[in-house]
Amino acid sequence: MPNRTVFFVSDGTGITAETFGNSILAQFAIKPRHIRRPFIDSIDKAEKVVSEINATFDAEGVRPIVFITLALDDAHQVLTSPRCKGFVMDMFKAFVEPLEVEFGLKSNHRIGRFSDAAKSQEYNDRIEAINFSLAHDDGQSAKNLEAADVILVGVSRSGKTPTSLYLAMQHGIKAANYPLIPEDFDRGALPASLAPHKRKCFGLTIDPDRLSQIRNERRPGSKYAAIENCRAEVREAETMMKRAGISWLSSTHKSIEEIATTILRDIRPDRLIY
Amino acid sequence: MPNRTVFFVSDGTGITAETFGNSILAQFAIKPRHIRRPFIDSIDKAEKVVSEINATFDAEGVRPIVFITLALDDAHQVLTSPRCKGFVMDMFKAFVEPLEVEFGLKSNHRIGRFSDAAKSQEYNDRIEAINFSLAHDDGQSAKNLEAADVILVGVSRSGKTPTSLYLAMQHGIKAANYPLIPEDFDRGALPASLAPHKRKCFGLTIDPDRLSQIRNERRPGSKYAAIENCRAEVREAETMMKRAGISWLSSTHKSIEEIATTILRDIRPDRLIY
Protein backbone atom coordinates (compact mmCIF):
# COMPACT_ATOMS: atom_id res chain seq x y z
CA MET A 1 0.00 0.00 0.00
CA PRO A 2 2.80 2.50 -0.75
CA ASN A 3 0.71 4.52 -3.19
CA ARG A 4 -2.02 5.68 -0.89
CA THR A 5 -2.10 9.44 -0.52
CA VAL A 6 -3.56 11.12 2.56
CA PHE A 7 -4.86 14.69 2.58
CA PHE A 8 -5.29 16.72 5.76
CA VAL A 9 -7.72 19.53 5.02
CA SER A 10 -8.67 22.18 7.55
CA ASP A 11 -9.99 25.72 7.75
CA GLY A 12 -7.46 26.29 10.54
CA THR A 13 -3.89 25.11 10.93
CA GLY A 14 -4.81 21.49 10.32
CA ILE A 15 -2.90 20.41 13.42
CA THR A 16 -5.91 18.58 14.83
CA ALA A 17 -6.59 16.87 11.51
CA GLU A 18 -2.98 15.71 11.29
CA THR A 19 -2.55 14.64 14.92
CA PHE A 20 -5.75 12.69 14.75
CA GLY A 21 -5.17 11.29 11.26
CA ASN A 22 -1.67 10.13 12.17
CA SER A 23 -3.02 8.29 15.21
CA ILE A 24 -5.58 6.50 13.09
CA LEU A 25 -3.09 5.67 10.33
CA ALA A 26 -0.60 4.34 12.91
CA GLN A 27 -3.11 1.49 13.38
CA PHE A 28 -2.27 0.23 9.89
CA ALA A 29 0.88 -1.19 8.35
CA ILE A 30 1.00 1.43 5.60
CA LYS A 31 3.37 4.24 4.72
CA PRO A 32 1.17 6.92 3.17
CA ARG A 33 2.19 10.10 1.37
CA HIS A 34 1.03 13.18 3.31
CA ILE A 35 -0.43 16.31 1.77
CA ARG A 36 -1.53 19.12 4.08
CA ARG A 37 -3.90 21.83 3.02
CA PRO A 38 -4.41 24.30 5.89
CA PHE A 39 -6.47 27.53 5.93
CA ILE A 40 -9.12 26.24 3.47
CA ASP A 41 -11.71 28.83 4.42
CA SER A 42 -13.58 29.59 1.17
CA ILE A 43 -15.49 27.76 -1.53
CA ASP A 44 -12.78 28.59 -4.07
CA LYS A 45 -10.00 27.12 -1.97
CA ALA A 46 -12.12 24.07 -1.20
CA GLU A 47 -12.82 23.53 -4.91
CA LYS A 48 -9.10 23.66 -5.63
CA VAL A 49 -8.41 20.98 -3.02
CA VAL A 50 -11.15 18.76 -4.46
CA SER A 51 -9.52 19.09 -7.89
CA GLU A 52 -6.22 17.98 -6.38
CA ILE A 53 -7.87 15.04 -4.64
CA ASN A 54 -9.58 13.98 -7.85
CA ALA A 55 -6.37 14.33 -9.87
CA THR A 56 -4.65 12.10 -7.31
CA PHE A 57 -7.44 9.55 -7.61
CA ASP A 58 -7.11 9.56 -11.40
CA ALA A 59 -3.33 9.20 -11.25
CA GLU A 60 -3.18 6.49 -8.58
CA GLY A 61 -6.33 4.53 -9.24
CA VAL A 62 -7.25 4.36 -5.53
CA ARG A 63 -9.18 6.82 -3.43
CA PRO A 64 -6.99 9.18 -1.42
CA ILE A 65 -7.85 9.25 2.29
CA VAL A 66 -9.02 12.74 3.27
CA PHE A 67 -9.12 13.81 6.93
CA ILE A 68 -11.13 17.01 7.27
CA THR A 69 -11.67 19.42 10.15
CA LEU A 70 -13.89 22.06 8.62
CA ALA A 71 -16.08 24.16 10.88
CA LEU A 72 -17.22 26.38 8.00
CA ASP A 73 -20.31 25.10 6.20
CA ASP A 74 -19.28 26.29 2.73
CA ALA A 75 -15.94 24.53 2.59
CA HIS A 76 -17.42 21.51 4.36
CA GLN A 77 -20.10 21.08 1.72
CA VAL A 78 -17.58 21.17 -1.10
CA LEU A 79 -15.34 18.52 0.44
CA THR A 80 -18.22 16.21 1.36
CA SER A 81 -20.05 16.52 -1.97
CA PRO A 82 -20.24 13.46 -4.23
CA ARG A 83 -17.90 15.23 -6.67
CA CYS A 84 -15.03 14.66 -4.28
CA LYS A 85 -13.49 11.29 -5.09
CA GLY A 86 -11.56 10.95 -1.83
CA PHE A 87 -12.45 8.66 1.09
CA VAL A 88 -13.47 11.43 3.46
CA MET A 89 -13.10 11.07 7.23
CA ASP A 90 -15.18 13.88 8.66
CA MET A 91 -13.90 14.39 12.16
CA PHE A 92 -16.32 17.08 13.23
CA LYS A 93 -19.60 15.69 12.02
CA ALA A 94 -19.24 12.41 13.90
CA PHE A 95 -18.74 14.17 17.23
CA VAL A 96 -20.12 17.69 17.07
CA GLU A 97 -23.66 16.60 16.25
CA PRO A 98 -24.10 14.19 19.16
CA LEU A 99 -22.61 16.79 21.50
CA GLU A 100 -25.11 19.41 20.31
CA VAL A 101 -27.83 17.08 21.54
CA GLU A 102 -26.03 16.26 24.78
CA PHE A 103 -25.31 19.91 25.61
CA GLY A 104 -28.59 21.23 24.23
CA LEU A 105 -26.51 23.88 22.46
CA LYS A 106 -25.75 24.68 18.82
CA SER A 107 -22.08 24.58 17.84
CA ASN A 108 -20.58 27.91 16.89
CA HIS A 109 -18.64 26.84 13.80
CA ARG A 110 -15.53 28.47 15.12
CA ILE A 111 -12.43 27.96 13.01
CA GLY A 112 -9.43 26.39 14.69
CA ARG A 113 -8.78 26.51 18.38
CA PHE A 114 -5.51 28.36 17.74
CA SER A 115 -7.16 31.36 16.06
CA ASP A 116 -6.53 34.88 17.28
CA ALA A 117 -4.94 33.26 20.24
CA ALA A 118 -2.62 36.25 20.62
CA LYS A 119 -5.23 37.91 22.77
CA SER A 120 -5.82 35.11 25.24
CA GLN A 121 -4.27 34.86 28.68
CA GLU A 122 -3.70 31.16 28.08
CA TYR A 123 -1.61 31.90 25.02
CA ASN A 124 0.43 34.59 26.73
CA ASP A 125 1.12 32.16 29.59
CA ARG A 126 2.49 29.65 27.10
CA ILE A 127 4.82 32.21 25.53
CA GLU A 128 5.98 33.29 28.98
CA ALA A 129 6.62 29.65 29.90
CA ILE A 130 8.75 29.18 26.77
CA ASN A 131 10.82 32.24 27.65
CA PHE A 132 11.19 30.99 31.22
CA SER A 133 12.28 27.53 30.15
CA LEU A 134 14.81 28.96 27.70
CA ALA A 135 16.26 31.30 30.34
CA HIS A 136 16.51 28.38 32.77
CA ASP A 137 17.90 25.82 30.35
CA ASP A 138 20.90 23.78 31.48
CA GLY A 139 21.24 25.53 34.84
CA GLN A 140 21.89 28.88 33.13
CA SER A 141 20.13 30.81 35.83
CA ALA A 142 19.20 30.14 39.43
CA LYS A 143 17.27 33.41 39.48
CA ASN A 144 13.56 33.16 40.00
CA LEU A 145 13.55 29.37 40.41
CA GLU A 146 10.66 29.79 42.83
CA ALA A 147 8.51 30.62 39.80
CA ALA A 148 9.28 27.24 38.20
CA ASP A 149 6.50 24.64 38.05
CA VAL A 150 9.04 21.87 37.74
CA ILE A 151 12.83 21.56 37.69
CA LEU A 152 14.24 18.67 35.68
CA VAL A 153 17.55 17.24 36.84
CA GLY A 154 19.82 14.60 35.35
CA VAL A 155 23.17 13.99 33.70
CA SER A 156 24.09 15.80 30.49
CA ARG A 157 22.12 14.43 27.48
CA SER A 158 19.46 12.62 29.44
CA GLY A 159 16.69 14.54 27.64
CA LYS A 160 16.11 17.50 29.98
CA THR A 161 16.20 20.32 27.43
CA PRO A 162 13.71 19.01 24.85
CA THR A 163 11.38 17.88 27.64
CA SER A 164 11.47 21.31 29.32
CA LEU A 165 10.71 23.07 26.07
CA TYR A 166 7.92 20.65 25.26
CA LEU A 167 6.30 21.16 28.69
CA ALA A 168 6.43 24.92 28.17
CA MET A 169 5.22 24.94 24.59
CA GLN A 170 2.49 22.36 24.83
CA HIS A 171 1.27 22.88 28.38
CA GLY A 172 2.41 26.34 29.47
CA ILE A 173 4.46 24.76 32.26
CA LYS A 174 7.49 26.74 33.48
CA ALA A 175 10.11 24.01 33.35
CA ALA A 176 13.67 24.80 34.42
CA ASN A 177 16.39 22.21 33.99
CA TYR A 178 19.63 21.61 35.84
CA PRO A 179 22.45 19.28 34.88
CA LEU A 180 24.03 16.96 37.44
CA ILE A 181 27.75 17.20 36.75
CA PRO A 182 30.92 15.49 38.03
CA GLU A 183 31.53 18.32 40.53
CA ASP A 184 28.17 17.64 42.14
CA PHE A 185 29.10 13.97 42.44
CA ASP A 186 32.50 14.83 43.97
CA ARG A 187 30.78 17.06 46.47
CA GLY A 188 28.14 14.39 46.99
CA ALA A 189 25.32 16.92 47.01
CA LEU A 190 22.74 18.48 44.70
CA PRO A 191 23.62 21.92 43.28
CA ALA A 192 23.09 24.36 46.15
CA SER A 193 20.51 26.45 44.29
CA LEU A 194 18.23 23.41 44.03
CA ALA A 195 18.16 22.66 47.75
CA PRO A 196 15.19 24.94 48.57
CA HIS A 197 13.23 23.54 45.59
CA LYS A 198 13.69 19.80 46.07
CA ARG A 199 9.96 19.17 46.04
CA LYS A 200 9.68 20.59 42.52
CA CYS A 201 12.55 18.51 41.16
CA PHE A 202 11.96 15.59 38.82
CA GLY A 203 14.81 13.39 37.61
CA LEU A 204 15.61 11.92 34.22
CA THR A 205 17.93 8.98 33.98
CA ILE A 206 19.06 6.99 30.96
CA ASP A 207 20.66 3.68 30.11
CA PRO A 208 24.47 4.19 30.11
CA ASP A 209 24.93 2.45 26.74
CA ARG A 210 22.39 4.73 25.08
CA LEU A 211 23.93 7.75 26.82
CA SER A 212 27.39 6.84 25.56
CA GLN A 213 26.02 6.49 22.04
CA ILE A 214 24.34 9.92 22.15
CA ARG A 215 27.41 11.61 23.63
CA ASN A 216 29.67 9.96 21.06
CA GLU A 217 27.66 11.60 18.29
CA ARG A 218 28.59 14.98 19.73
CA ARG A 219 32.12 14.34 21.04
CA PRO A 220 33.42 11.15 19.46
CA GLY A 221 36.05 9.31 21.50
CA SER A 222 35.93 11.75 24.44
CA LYS A 223 36.14 10.81 28.10
CA TYR A 224 32.72 12.50 28.37
CA ALA A 225 31.26 9.87 26.02
CA ALA A 226 33.19 6.83 27.26
CA ILE A 227 30.97 4.02 28.49
CA GLU A 228 32.78 3.72 31.86
CA ASN A 229 32.27 7.42 32.49
CA CYS A 230 28.60 7.25 31.47
CA ARG A 231 28.06 4.27 33.78
CA ALA A 232 29.66 6.12 36.68
CA GLU A 233 27.72 9.35 36.10
CA VAL A 234 24.38 7.57 35.81
CA ARG A 235 25.07 5.55 38.97
CA GLU A 236 26.08 8.64 40.91
CA ALA A 237 23.09 10.63 39.67
CA GLU A 238 20.64 7.90 40.61
CA THR A 239 22.19 7.56 44.06
CA MET A 240 21.98 11.31 44.56
CA MET A 241 18.33 11.50 43.47
CA LYS A 242 17.39 8.57 45.66
CA ARG A 243 19.07 10.17 48.68
CA ALA A 244 17.29 13.47 48.00
CA GLY A 245 13.91 11.75 47.57
CA ILE A 246 13.49 12.96 43.98
CA SER A 247 11.28 10.81 41.74
CA TRP A 248 12.72 9.97 38.36
CA LEU A 249 12.09 8.00 35.19
CA SER A 250 14.27 6.57 32.47
CA SER A 251 14.14 8.41 29.16
CA THR A 252 15.84 5.57 27.25
CA HIS A 253 12.79 4.21 25.49
CA LYS A 254 10.50 7.19 25.87
CA SER A 255 9.64 10.08 23.58
CA ILE A 256 9.53 13.62 24.95
CA GLU A 257 5.73 13.37 24.74
CA GLU A 258 5.72 10.30 26.98
CA ILE A 259 8.22 11.78 29.43
CA ALA A 260 6.24 15.02 29.66
CA THR A 261 2.95 13.17 30.15
CA THR A 262 4.43 11.12 32.98
CA ILE A 263 5.89 14.18 34.70
CA LEU A 264 2.58 16.00 34.47
CA ARG A 265 0.77 13.08 36.01
CA ASP A 266 3.13 13.24 38.98
CA ILE A 267 3.58 16.98 39.46
CA ARG A 268 0.97 19.73 39.80
CA PRO A 269 -1.50 18.51 37.22
CA ASP A 270 -3.90 21.36 38.10
CA ARG A 271 -1.61 24.03 36.71
CA LEU A 272 -2.09 22.60 33.18
CA ILE A 273 -3.24 24.87 30.39
CA TYR A 274 -3.70 22.38 27.59
CA MET B 1 -22.52 24.89 31.63
CA PRO B 2 -19.62 25.36 34.03
CA ASN B 3 -20.08 22.03 35.72
CA ARG B 4 -19.43 19.71 32.82
CA THR B 5 -16.34 17.58 33.33
CA VAL B 6 -14.39 16.18 30.40
CA PHE B 7 -12.16 13.10 30.65
CA PHE B 8 -9.42 12.33 28.14
CA VAL B 9 -8.61 8.64 28.40
CA SER B 10 -5.88 6.96 26.39
CA ASP B 11 -3.59 3.94 26.47
CA GLY B 12 -0.83 6.23 25.21
CA THR B 13 0.02 9.83 26.10
CA GLY B 14 -3.50 11.03 25.41
CA ILE B 15 -2.20 13.86 23.27
CA THR B 16 -4.40 12.87 20.35
CA ALA B 17 -7.45 12.54 22.57
CA GLU B 18 -6.84 15.98 24.01
CA THR B 19 -5.94 17.78 20.79
CA PHE B 20 -9.00 16.35 19.13
CA GLY B 21 -11.31 16.79 22.12
CA ASN B 22 -10.27 20.42 22.53
CA SER B 23 -11.04 21.11 18.87
CA ILE B 24 -14.50 19.63 19.25
CA LEU B 25 -15.18 21.43 22.53
CA ALA B 26 -14.04 24.74 21.00
CA GLN B 27 -17.20 24.51 18.89
CA PHE B 28 -19.29 25.10 22.01
CA ALA B 29 -19.64 28.03 24.36
CA ILE B 30 -18.67 26.01 27.42
CA LYS B 31 -15.76 26.04 29.84
CA PRO B 32 -15.30 22.44 30.89
CA ARG B 33 -13.12 21.01 33.63
CA HIS B 34 -10.38 18.78 32.14
CA ILE B 35 -9.23 15.48 33.59
CA ARG B 36 -6.53 13.53 31.75
CA ARG B 37 -5.92 9.86 32.30
CA PRO B 38 -3.00 8.70 30.12
CA PHE B 39 -1.37 5.24 29.95
CA ILE B 40 -4.62 3.34 30.72
CA ASP B 41 -3.35 0.03 29.37
CA SER B 42 -4.96 -2.61 31.59
CA ILE B 43 -8.40 -3.69 32.75
CA ASP B 44 -7.60 -2.60 36.32
CA LYS B 45 -6.60 0.90 35.30
CA ALA B 46 -9.65 1.15 33.04
CA GLU B 47 -11.96 0.06 35.89
CA LYS B 48 -10.47 2.75 38.09
CA VAL B 49 -11.17 5.43 35.50
CA VAL B 50 -14.76 4.22 35.10
CA SER B 51 -15.21 4.53 38.87
CA GLU B 52 -13.95 8.10 38.68
CA ILE B 53 -16.28 8.88 35.80
CA ASN B 54 -19.24 7.41 37.64
CA ALA B 55 -18.38 9.27 40.85
CA THR B 56 -18.27 12.49 38.82
CA PHE B 57 -21.67 11.70 37.34
CA ASP B 58 -23.11 11.08 40.79
CA ALA B 59 -21.62 14.30 42.17
CA GLU B 60 -22.55 16.59 39.27
CA GLY B 61 -25.80 15.07 38.07
CA VAL B 62 -24.79 15.30 34.39
CA ARG B 63 -22.83 12.84 32.30
CA PRO B 64 -19.14 13.68 32.00
CA ILE B 65 -17.91 13.81 28.40
CA VAL B 66 -15.27 11.11 27.84
CA PHE B 67 -12.93 11.26 24.83
CA ILE B 68 -11.18 7.92 24.42
CA THR B 69 -8.31 6.77 22.21
CA LEU B 70 -7.88 3.16 23.22
CA ALA B 71 -6.26 0.76 20.79
CA LEU B 72 -6.24 -2.08 23.33
CA ASP B 73 -9.40 -4.18 23.32
CA ASP B 74 -9.46 -4.86 27.07
CA ALA B 75 -9.40 -1.25 28.21
CA HIS B 76 -11.70 -0.28 25.34
CA GLN B 77 -14.36 -2.75 26.43
CA VAL B 78 -14.36 -1.45 29.99
CA LEU B 79 -14.77 2.18 28.98
CA THR B 80 -17.51 1.46 26.43
CA SER B 81 -19.49 -0.92 28.64
CA PRO B 82 -22.95 0.16 29.86
CA ARG B 83 -21.53 0.42 33.38
CA CYS B 84 -19.65 3.56 32.36
CA LYS B 85 -21.96 6.52 32.96
CA GLY B 86 -19.99 8.97 30.84
CA PHE B 87 -20.96 10.25 27.38
CA VAL B 88 -18.23 8.42 25.49
CA MET B 89 -16.76 9.78 22.26
CA ASP B 90 -14.89 6.84 20.79
CA MET B 91 -12.41 8.36 18.35
CA PHE B 92 -10.96 5.14 17.02
CA LYS B 93 -14.06 3.10 16.38
CA ALA B 94 -15.66 5.68 14.13
CA PHE B 95 -12.66 5.83 11.82
CA VAL B 96 -10.56 2.70 12.18
CA GLU B 97 -13.36 0.34 11.18
CA PRO B 98 -14.24 2.04 7.87
CA LEU B 99 -10.53 2.26 7.04
CA GLU B 100 -10.09 -1.48 7.64
CA VAL B 101 -12.65 -2.00 4.88
CA GLU B 102 -11.12 0.62 2.59
CA PHE B 103 -7.57 -0.73 2.99
CA GLY B 104 -8.57 -4.38 3.13
CA LEU B 105 -6.31 -4.64 6.19
CA LYS B 106 -6.86 -5.34 9.88
CA SER B 107 -5.70 -2.64 12.24
CA ASN B 108 -2.79 -3.58 14.48
CA HIS B 109 -4.08 -2.14 17.77
CA ARG B 110 -0.82 -0.32 18.30
CA ILE B 111 -0.71 1.92 21.34
CA GLY B 112 0.13 5.56 20.77
CA ARG B 113 2.10 6.84 17.85
CA PHE B 114 4.77 8.21 20.20
CA SER B 115 5.69 4.82 21.67
CA ASP B 116 9.28 3.63 21.70
CA ALA B 117 9.98 6.52 19.40
CA ALA B 118 13.53 6.71 20.74
CA LYS B 119 14.59 4.22 18.14
CA SER B 120 13.16 5.93 15.07
CA GLN B 121 15.13 8.10 12.67
CA GLU B 122 12.19 10.49 12.56
CA TYR B 123 12.39 11.02 16.31
CA ASN B 124 16.14 11.52 16.33
CA ASP B 125 15.75 14.09 13.55
CA ARG B 126 13.30 16.02 15.73
CA ILE B 127 15.69 16.05 18.68
CA GLU B 128 18.53 17.16 16.41
CA ALA B 129 16.32 19.93 15.03
CA ILE B 130 15.56 21.16 18.58
CA ASN B 131 19.26 21.27 19.40
CA PHE B 132 19.97 23.11 16.14
CA SER B 133 17.24 25.67 16.73
CA LEU B 134 18.46 26.29 20.28
CA ALA B 135 22.07 26.74 19.14
CA HIS B 136 20.91 29.14 16.43
CA ASP B 137 18.48 31.14 18.53
CA ASP B 138 18.67 34.92 18.35
CA GLY B 139 21.61 34.98 15.95
CA GLN B 140 23.83 33.21 18.52
CA SER B 141 25.75 31.35 15.87
CA ALA B 142 26.34 31.82 12.16
CA LYS B 143 28.08 28.45 12.06
CA ASN B 144 26.46 25.79 9.97
CA LEU B 145 23.63 28.02 8.72
CA GLU B 146 23.71 26.06 5.47
CA ALA B 147 22.13 23.18 7.41
CA ALA B 148 19.11 25.34 8.36
CA ASP B 149 15.79 24.58 6.70
CA VAL B 150 14.58 28.08 7.40
CA ILE B 151 15.99 31.24 8.99
CA LEU B 152 13.47 33.52 10.66
CA VAL B 153 14.30 37.22 10.70
CA GLY B 154 12.58 40.18 12.35
CA VAL B 155 12.88 42.77 15.08
CA SER B 156 13.34 41.73 18.69
CA ARG B 157 10.09 40.27 20.19
CA SER B 158 8.33 39.64 16.89
CA GLY B 159 7.86 35.94 17.74
CA LYS B 160 10.95 34.35 16.16
CA THR B 161 12.14 32.23 19.10
CA PRO B 162 8.91 30.41 19.99
CA THR B 163 8.16 29.85 16.30
CA SER B 164 11.63 28.37 15.66
CA LEU B 165 11.30 26.01 18.60
CA TYR B 166 7.80 24.99 17.56
CA LEU B 167 8.96 24.23 14.00
CA ALA B 168 11.77 22.08 15.38
CA MET B 169 9.73 20.28 17.99
CA GLN B 170 6.57 19.62 16.03
CA HIS B 171 7.96 19.19 12.53
CA GLY B 172 11.67 18.39 12.86
CA ILE B 173 12.51 21.56 10.92
CA LYS B 174 15.92 23.12 11.62
CA ALA B 175 14.87 26.70 12.20
CA ALA B 176 17.52 29.31 12.95
CA ASN B 177 16.51 32.83 13.88
CA TYR B 178 18.25 36.15 13.50
CA PRO B 179 17.25 39.48 14.99
CA LEU B 180 17.20 42.64 12.86
CA ILE B 181 18.72 45.29 15.11
CA PRO B 182 19.34 49.06 14.93
CA GLU B 183 22.91 48.51 13.66
CA ASP B 184 21.55 46.61 10.66
CA PHE B 185 19.20 49.51 9.94
CA ASP B 186 22.03 52.06 10.25
CA ARG B 187 24.12 50.03 7.83
CA GLY B 188 21.06 49.56 5.63
CA ALA B 189 21.83 45.90 5.03
CA LEU B 190 20.92 42.45 6.34
CA PRO B 191 23.42 40.86 8.76
CA ALA B 192 26.34 39.72 6.58
CA SER B 193 26.06 36.08 7.59
CA LEU B 194 22.54 35.92 6.15
CA ALA B 195 23.49 37.15 2.67
CA PRO B 196 24.33 33.70 1.25
CA HIS B 197 21.10 32.28 2.70
CA LYS B 198 18.54 34.87 1.60
CA ARG B 199 16.37 32.27 -0.10
CA LYS B 200 15.87 30.43 3.18
CA CYS B 201 14.93 33.55 5.11
CA PHE B 202 11.37 34.20 6.22
CA GLY B 203 10.37 37.41 7.97
CA LEU B 204 8.12 38.09 10.93
CA THR B 205 6.71 41.54 11.43
CA ILE B 206 4.37 42.87 14.08
CA ASP B 207 2.10 45.79 14.73
CA PRO B 208 4.18 48.52 16.46
CA ASP B 209 1.56 49.09 19.18
CA ARG B 210 1.54 45.41 20.10
CA LEU B 211 5.35 45.32 19.96
CA SER B 212 5.62 48.28 22.29
CA GLN B 213 3.22 46.58 24.71
CA ILE B 214 5.24 43.33 24.70
CA ARG B 215 8.56 45.15 25.12
CA ASN B 216 7.17 47.27 27.94
CA GLU B 217 6.40 44.10 29.89
CA ARG B 218 10.11 43.26 29.79
CA ARG B 219 11.70 46.70 30.02
CA PRO B 220 9.09 49.18 31.21
CA GLY B 221 9.66 52.77 30.11
CA SER B 222 12.78 51.99 28.07
CA LYS B 223 13.68 53.55 24.71
CA TYR B 224 13.63 49.95 23.40
CA ALA B 225 9.91 49.72 24.25
CA ALA B 226 8.89 53.26 23.26
CA ILE B 227 6.21 53.38 20.60
CA GLU B 228 8.21 55.77 18.35
CA ASN B 229 11.18 53.41 18.45
CA CYS B 230 8.99 50.36 17.75
CA ARG B 231 7.38 52.16 14.79
CA ALA B 232 10.78 53.06 13.36
CA GLU B 233 12.23 49.56 13.81
CA VAL B 234 9.24 47.86 12.23
CA ARG B 235 9.29 50.27 9.28
CA GLU B 236 13.01 49.78 8.72
CA ALA B 237 12.74 45.99 9.02
CA GLU B 238 9.89 45.80 6.51
CA THR B 239 11.78 48.04 4.07
CA MET B 240 14.86 45.86 4.43
CA MET B 241 12.94 42.62 3.89
CA LYS B 242 11.13 44.06 0.87
CA ARG B 243 14.43 45.16 -0.68
CA ALA B 244 15.96 41.72 -0.05
CA GLY B 245 12.94 39.93 -1.52
CA ILE B 246 12.17 38.10 1.73
CA SER B 247 8.53 37.04 2.27
CA TRP B 248 7.07 37.89 5.62
CA LEU B 249 3.90 37.76 7.66
CA SER B 250 2.56 39.65 10.63
CA SER B 251 2.55 37.76 13.90
CA THR B 252 0.25 40.27 15.63
CA HIS B 253 -2.95 38.21 15.57
CA LYS B 254 -1.41 34.80 14.96
CA SER B 255 -0.49 31.96 17.29
CA ILE B 256 2.84 30.19 16.86
CA GLU B 257 0.89 27.27 15.38
CA GLU B 258 -0.60 29.51 12.70
CA ILE B 259 2.71 31.24 11.96
CA ALA B 260 4.50 27.88 11.67
CA THR B 261 1.79 26.44 9.42
CA THR B 262 2.02 29.44 7.09
CA ILE B 263 5.82 29.25 6.91
CA LEU B 264 5.71 25.53 6.14
CA ARG B 265 3.24 26.12 3.34
CA ASP B 266 5.67 28.58 1.77
CA ILE B 267 9.04 26.91 2.43
CA ARG B 268 10.18 23.35 1.65
CA PRO B 269 7.01 21.52 2.57
CA ASP B 270 8.58 18.21 1.46
CA ARG B 271 11.10 18.21 4.29
CA LEU B 272 8.28 17.79 6.81
CA ILE B 273 8.39 14.96 9.29
CA TYR B 274 4.99 15.31 10.93
CSV table of N, CA and C in Angstrom, one decimal, chain A residues 73 96-97 99-110, chain B residues 1 24-30:
chain,number,residue,atom,x,y,z
A,73,ASP,N,-19.4,25.9,7.0
A,73,ASP,CA,-20.3,25.1,6.2
A,73,ASP,C,-19.9,25.1,4.7
A,96,VAL,N,-19.5,16.4,16.7
A,96,VAL,CA,-20.1,17.7,17.1
A,96,VAL,C,-21.6,17.5,17.2
A,97,GLU,N,-22.2,16.8,16.2
A,97,GLU,CA,-23.7,16.6,16.2
A,97,GLU,C,-24.2,15.9,17.5
A,99,LEU,N,-22.8,15.9,20.4
A,99,LEU,CA,-22.6,16.8,21.5
A,99,LEU,C,-23.6,17.9,21.5
A,100,GLU,N,-24.1,18.4,20.3
A,100,GLU,CA,-25.1,19.4,20.3
A,100,GLU,C,-26.4,18.9,21.1
A,101,VAL,N,-26.7,17.7,20.8
A,101,VAL,CA,-27.8,17.1,21.5
A,101,VAL,C,-27.6,17.0,23.0
A,102,GLU,N,-26.4,16.5,23.4
A,102,GLU,CA,-26.0,16.3,24.8
A,102,GLU,C,-26.0,17.6,25.6
A,103,PHE,N,-25.4,18.6,24.9
A,103,PHE,CA,-25.3,19.9,25.6
A,103,PHE,C,-26.6,20.7,25.5
A,104,GLY,N,-27.4,20.4,24.5
A,104,GLY,CA,-28.6,21.2,24.2
A,104,GLY,C,-28.2,22.6,23.7
A,105,LEU,N,-27.1,22.6,23.0
A,105,LEU,CA,-26.5,23.9,22.5
A,105,LEU,C,-26.2,23.7,21.0
A,106,LYS,N,-26.2,24.8,20.2
A,106,LYS,CA,-25.7,24.7,18.8
A,106,LYS,C,-24.2,24.9,18.8
A,107,SER,N,-23.5,24.3,18.0
A,107,SER,CA,-22.1,24.6,17.8
A,107,SER,C,-21.9,25.9,17.2
A,108,ASN,N,-20.8,26.6,17.4
A,108,ASN,CA,-20.6,27.9,16.9
A,108,ASN,C,-19.8,28.0,15.6
A,109,HIS,N,-19.4,26.9,15.1
A,109,HIS,CA,-18.6,26.8,13.8
A,109,HIS,C,-17.4,27.7,13.8
A,110,ARG,N,-16.7,27.7,15.0
A,110,ARG,CA,-15.5,28.5,15.1
A,110,ARG,C,-14.4,27.8,14.4
B,1,MET,N,-23.0,26.3,31.7
B,1,MET,CA,-22.5,24.9,31.6
B,1,MET,C,-21.1,24.8,32.3
B,24,ILE,N,-13.0,19.8,19.3
B,24,ILE,CA,-14.5,19.6,19.2
B,24,ILE,C,-15.2,20.6,20.3
B,25,LEU,N,-14.6,20.6,21.5
B,25,LEU,CA,-15.2,21.4,22.5
B,25,LEU,C,-15.1,22.9,22.2
B,26,ALA,N,-14.1,23.3,21.4
B,26,ALA,CA,-14.0,24.7,21.0
B,26,ALA,C,-15.2,25.2,20.2
B,27,GLN,N,-16.0,24.2,19.7
B,27,GLN,CA,-17.2,24.5,18.9
B,27,GLN,C,-18.4,24.9,19.8
B,28,PHE,N,-18.2,24.8,21.1
B,28,PHE,CA,-19.3,25.1,22.0
B,28,PHE,C,-18.9,26.2,23.0
B,29,ALA,N,-19.9,27.0,23.4
B,29,ALA,CA,-19.6,28.0,24.4
B,29,ALA,C,-19.7,27.5,25.8
B,30,ILE,N,-18.7,26.6,26.1
B,30,ILE,CA,-18.7,26.0,27.4
B,30,ILE,C,-17.2,26.1,27.9
